[in-house]
């Protein structure tokens, strides 16, 4: 979701023990700019939000008069409209009591993007911790969960049937006999929470026919709450919903890519095609790192180069202060970000994130006679060093790292997903990801790649693909990760 429009995450905090909180909840909380929480949220969890995040307590403790429910909804909408990433933390699961449904409706009505992150509900957790299984083949075929607020009126219940698909019509009959009206909305949700999620909506009387072709695993949900789906079916309306995207970047870089894709609703399959290895001869890098302060220019063409240089500097007892007088040129935002992680800001970053872009900045007037350090991969394009030398730079071209192909244990999952037809989109973020992908698949390259949407981050990567016989469907106008993802979103819209 574009950052500018703000987003609300309705996050289940779990039943109380902080480590019964989900990984996704942790991730969203870690990105929160605003946290809205109440009494049932473990205090340790609120502490997981960034220190600078605004924390707003909206609980209903006697001694602290806080907001009414419609004021809470307003607050969520207002903060999101200010462009904020808002986490609404709720005890247990947000859609089991606790008014998460109402908040989702308010957000939908206001046109604010939101996501629901389920939590472990006290419904299952408290009995579990007390040693009470809710179902048991010898004791109970189901359980009832009701609000205890109005014990004088009969509760209106939502029915959820598990394992009901094989005999769906008979299960409908059972519910009818138990008093559920035939015209109640009913939904079958198959493979919930995954890219393959499929939802069929009908009425109790018609669901068996409507969902006849839907197999297991699935749940049947019956009740008027099913009707809310028309407004708050958030997951299925995400731009990359249903897409399984193969990410071929090196493992340590894949996380960022996966997160971006997942935030738009995709499921990601990581198949690292690149392993970063130390240079064959570490001496030149060691020397360059030791004398880094003596260069006029430092040119960095990858985040890997940045990491390798800083590791070598660290080993030499040199830190970022040695770069004080060095003009630093980073090829693009990813490289700049890696530098920033070491507290160093790049002086120059070209518009065109390629060697050609750097060469536009480092013209002859600028670099004639200057000492330039270029630490980079063992194998890379020659145009940068050749042109810099031709322009009179005193260039030290230093091998900072080598790329290899990861072992089978790292790539097996991705290969299996391709073989199982579990991938819709393949992304290549550098020429070497494409080359190594081809090397890993060998003579299966053609068949396993055919029919997928192939995205290349830029022209160099695209050309490498074409040379390998991989047809490229998409290439962004700007050679960055966000631009690549945006191009994919636009393509899938059509
Ligand atoms: N959304 C929450 C429920 C909110 S209603 C969930 O999914 O768990 C609040 C009620 O939940 C409490 O009154 C209590 O009945 C129950 N509850 C919440 N946490 C509990 C816990 N740790 N142990 C027992 N009951 C709990």
mmCIF file with all atom_site columns, C-alpha atoms and ligand atoms in Angstrom, residues 14-17 40 90-99 119-127 149, ligand 1:
data_model
loop_
_atom_site.group_PDB
_atom_site.id
_atom_site.type_symbol
_atom_site.label_atom_id
_atom_site.label_alt_id
_atom_site.label_comp_id
_atom_site.label_asym_id
_atom_site.label_entity_id
_atom_site.label_seq_id
_atom_site.pdbx_PDB_ins_code
_atom_site.Cartn_x
_atom_site.Cartn_y
_atom_site.Cartn_z
_atom_site.occupancy
_atom_site.B_iso_or_equiv
_atom_site.pdbx_formal_charge
_atom_site.auth_seq_id
_atom_site.auth_comp_id
_atom_site.auth_asym_id
_atom_site.auth_atom_id
_atom_site.pdbx_PDB_model_num
ATOM   1  C CA  . UNK A 1 14  ? -3.369  -12.918 21.690 1.00 0.00 ? 14  UNK A CA  1
ATOM   2  C CA  . UNK A 1 15  ? -4.777  -14.056 25.019 1.00 0.00 ? 15  UNK A CA  1
ATOM   3  C CA  . UNK A 1 16  ? -2.213  -12.590 27.395 1.00 0.00 ? 16  UNK A CA  1
ATOM   4  C CA  . UNK A 1 17  ? 1.150   -14.349 27.239 1.00 0.00 ? 17  UNK A CA  1
ATOM   5  C CA  . UNK A 1 40  ? -6.597  -6.786  27.392 1.00 0.00 ? 40  UNK A CA  1
ATOM   6  C CA  . UNK A 1 90  ? -6.954  -5.893  20.519 1.00 0.00 ? 90  UNK A CA  1
ATOM   7  C CA  . UNK A 1 91  ? -6.861  -8.704  23.070 1.00 0.00 ? 91  UNK A CA  1
ATOM   8  C CA  . UNK A 1 92  ? -7.248  -12.204 21.654 1.00 0.00 ? 92  UNK A CA  1
ATOM   9  C CA  . UNK A 1 93  ? -8.622  -12.085 18.125 1.00 0.00 ? 93  UNK A CA  1
ATOM   10 C CA  . UNK A 1 94  ? -9.934  -8.798  16.721 1.00 0.00 ? 94  UNK A CA  1
ATOM   11 C CA  . UNK A 1 95  ? -13.023 -10.380 15.148 1.00 0.00 ? 95  UNK A CA  1
ATOM   12 C CA  . UNK A 1 96  ? -14.126 -12.330 18.238 1.00 0.00 ? 96  UNK A CA  1
ATOM   13 C CA  . UNK A 1 97  ? -16.113 -9.824  20.309 1.00 0.00 ? 97  UNK A CA  1
ATOM   14 C CA  . UNK A 1 98  ? -14.164 -6.647  21.059 1.00 0.00 ? 98  UNK A CA  1
ATOM   15 C CA  . UNK A 1 99  ? -15.841 -4.766  18.184 1.00 0.00 ? 99  UNK A CA  1
ATOM   16 C CA  . UNK A 1 119 ? -4.805  -13.439 17.081 1.00 0.00 ? 119 UNK A CA  1
ATOM   17 C CA  . UNK A 1 120 ? -5.072  -16.469 19.302 1.00 0.00 ? 120 UNK A CA  1
ATOM   18 C CA  . UNK A 1 121 ? -8.435  -15.989 20.964 1.00 0.00 ? 121 UNK A CA  1
ATOM   19 C CA  . UNK A 1 122 ? -9.078  -16.580 24.642 1.00 0.00 ? 122 UNK A CA  1
ATOM   20 C CA  . UNK A 1 123 ? -11.854 -18.802 23.306 1.00 0.00 ? 123 UNK A CA  1
ATOM   21 C CA  . UNK A 1 124 ? -9.291  -21.491 22.581 1.00 0.00 ? 124 UNK A CA  1
ATOM   22 C CA  . UNK A 1 125 ? -6.309  -20.359 24.652 1.00 0.00 ? 125 UNK A CA  1
ATOM   23 C CA  . UNK A 1 126 ? -7.784  -20.088 28.146 1.00 0.00 ? 126 UNK A CA  1
ATOM   24 C CA  . UNK A 1 127 ? -9.375  -23.556 28.084 1.00 0.00 ? 127 UNK A CA  1
ATOM   25 C CA  . UNK A 1 149 ? -23.593 -9.285  28.146 1.00 0.00 ? 149 UNK A CA  1
HETATM 26 N N1  . LIG B 2 .   ? -11.183 -10.612 21.346 1.00 0.00 ? 1   LIG B N1  1
HETATM 27 C C1  . LIG B 2 .   ? -11.017 -11.313 22.597 1.00 0.00 ? 1   LIG B C1  1
HETATM 28 C C2  . LIG B 2 .   ? -12.261 -11.309 23.455 1.00 0.00 ? 1   LIG B C2  1
HETATM 29 C C3  . LIG B 2 .   ? -12.672 -9.934  23.896 1.00 0.00 ? 1   LIG B C3  1
HETATM 30 S S1  . LIG B 2 .   ? -14.033 -9.933  25.008 1.00 0.00 ? 1   LIG B S1  1
HETATM 31 C C4  . LIG B 2 .   ? -10.536 -12.726 22.318 1.00 0.00 ? 1   LIG B C4  1
HETATM 32 O O1  . LIG B 2 .   ? -10.577 -13.182 21.207 1.00 0.00 ? 1   LIG B O1  1
HETATM 33 O O2  . LIG B 2 .   ? -10.086 -13.374 23.265 1.00 0.00 ? 1   LIG B O2  1
HETATM 34 C C5  . LIG B 2 .   ? -13.216 -9.977  26.536 1.00 0.00 ? 1   LIG B C5  1
HETATM 35 C C6  . LIG B 2 .   ? -13.423 -11.300 27.247 1.00 0.00 ? 1   LIG B C6  1
HETATM 36 O O3  . LIG B 2 .   ? -12.524 -12.266 26.757 1.00 0.00 ? 1   LIG B O3  1
HETATM 37 C C7  . LIG B 2 .   ? -13.160 -11.251 28.704 1.00 0.00 ? 1   LIG B C7  1
HETATM 38 O O4  . LIG B 2 .   ? -14.268 -10.746 29.420 1.00 0.00 ? 1   LIG B O4  1
HETATM 39 C C8  . LIG B 2 .   ? -12.933 -12.699 29.034 1.00 0.00 ? 1   LIG B C8  1
HETATM 40 O O5  . LIG B 2 .   ? -14.155 -13.389 29.107 1.00 0.00 ? 1   LIG B O5  1
HETATM 41 C C9  . LIG B 2 .   ? -12.230 -13.191 27.803 1.00 0.00 ? 1   LIG B C9  1
HETATM 42 N N2  . LIG B 2 .   ? -10.778 -13.244 27.998 1.00 0.00 ? 1   LIG B N2  1
HETATM 43 C C10 . LIG B 2 .   ? -9.868  -12.478 27.366 1.00 0.00 ? 1   LIG B C10 1
HETATM 44 N N3  . LIG B 2 .   ? -8.616  -12.830 27.720 1.00 0.00 ? 1   LIG B N3  1
HETATM 45 C C11 . LIG B 2 .   ? -8.745  -13.857 28.580 1.00 0.00 ? 1   LIG B C11 1
HETATM 46 C C12 . LIG B 2 .   ? -7.845  -14.679 29.288 1.00 0.00 ? 1   LIG B C12 1
HETATM 47 N N4  . LIG B 2 .   ? -6.517  -14.488 29.153 1.00 0.00 ? 1   LIG B N4  1
HETATM 48 N N5  . LIG B 2 .   ? -8.305  -15.659 30.061 1.00 0.00 ? 1   LIG B N5  1
HETATM 49 C C13 . LIG B 2 .   ? -9.628  -15.850 30.173 1.00 0.00 ? 1   LIG B C13 1
HETATM 50 N N6  . LIG B 2 .   ? -10.548 -15.111 29.542 1.00 0.00 ? 1   LIG B N6  1
HETATM 51 C C14 . LIG B 2 .   ? -10.114 -14.125 28.739 1.00 0.00 ? 1   LIG B C14 1
#
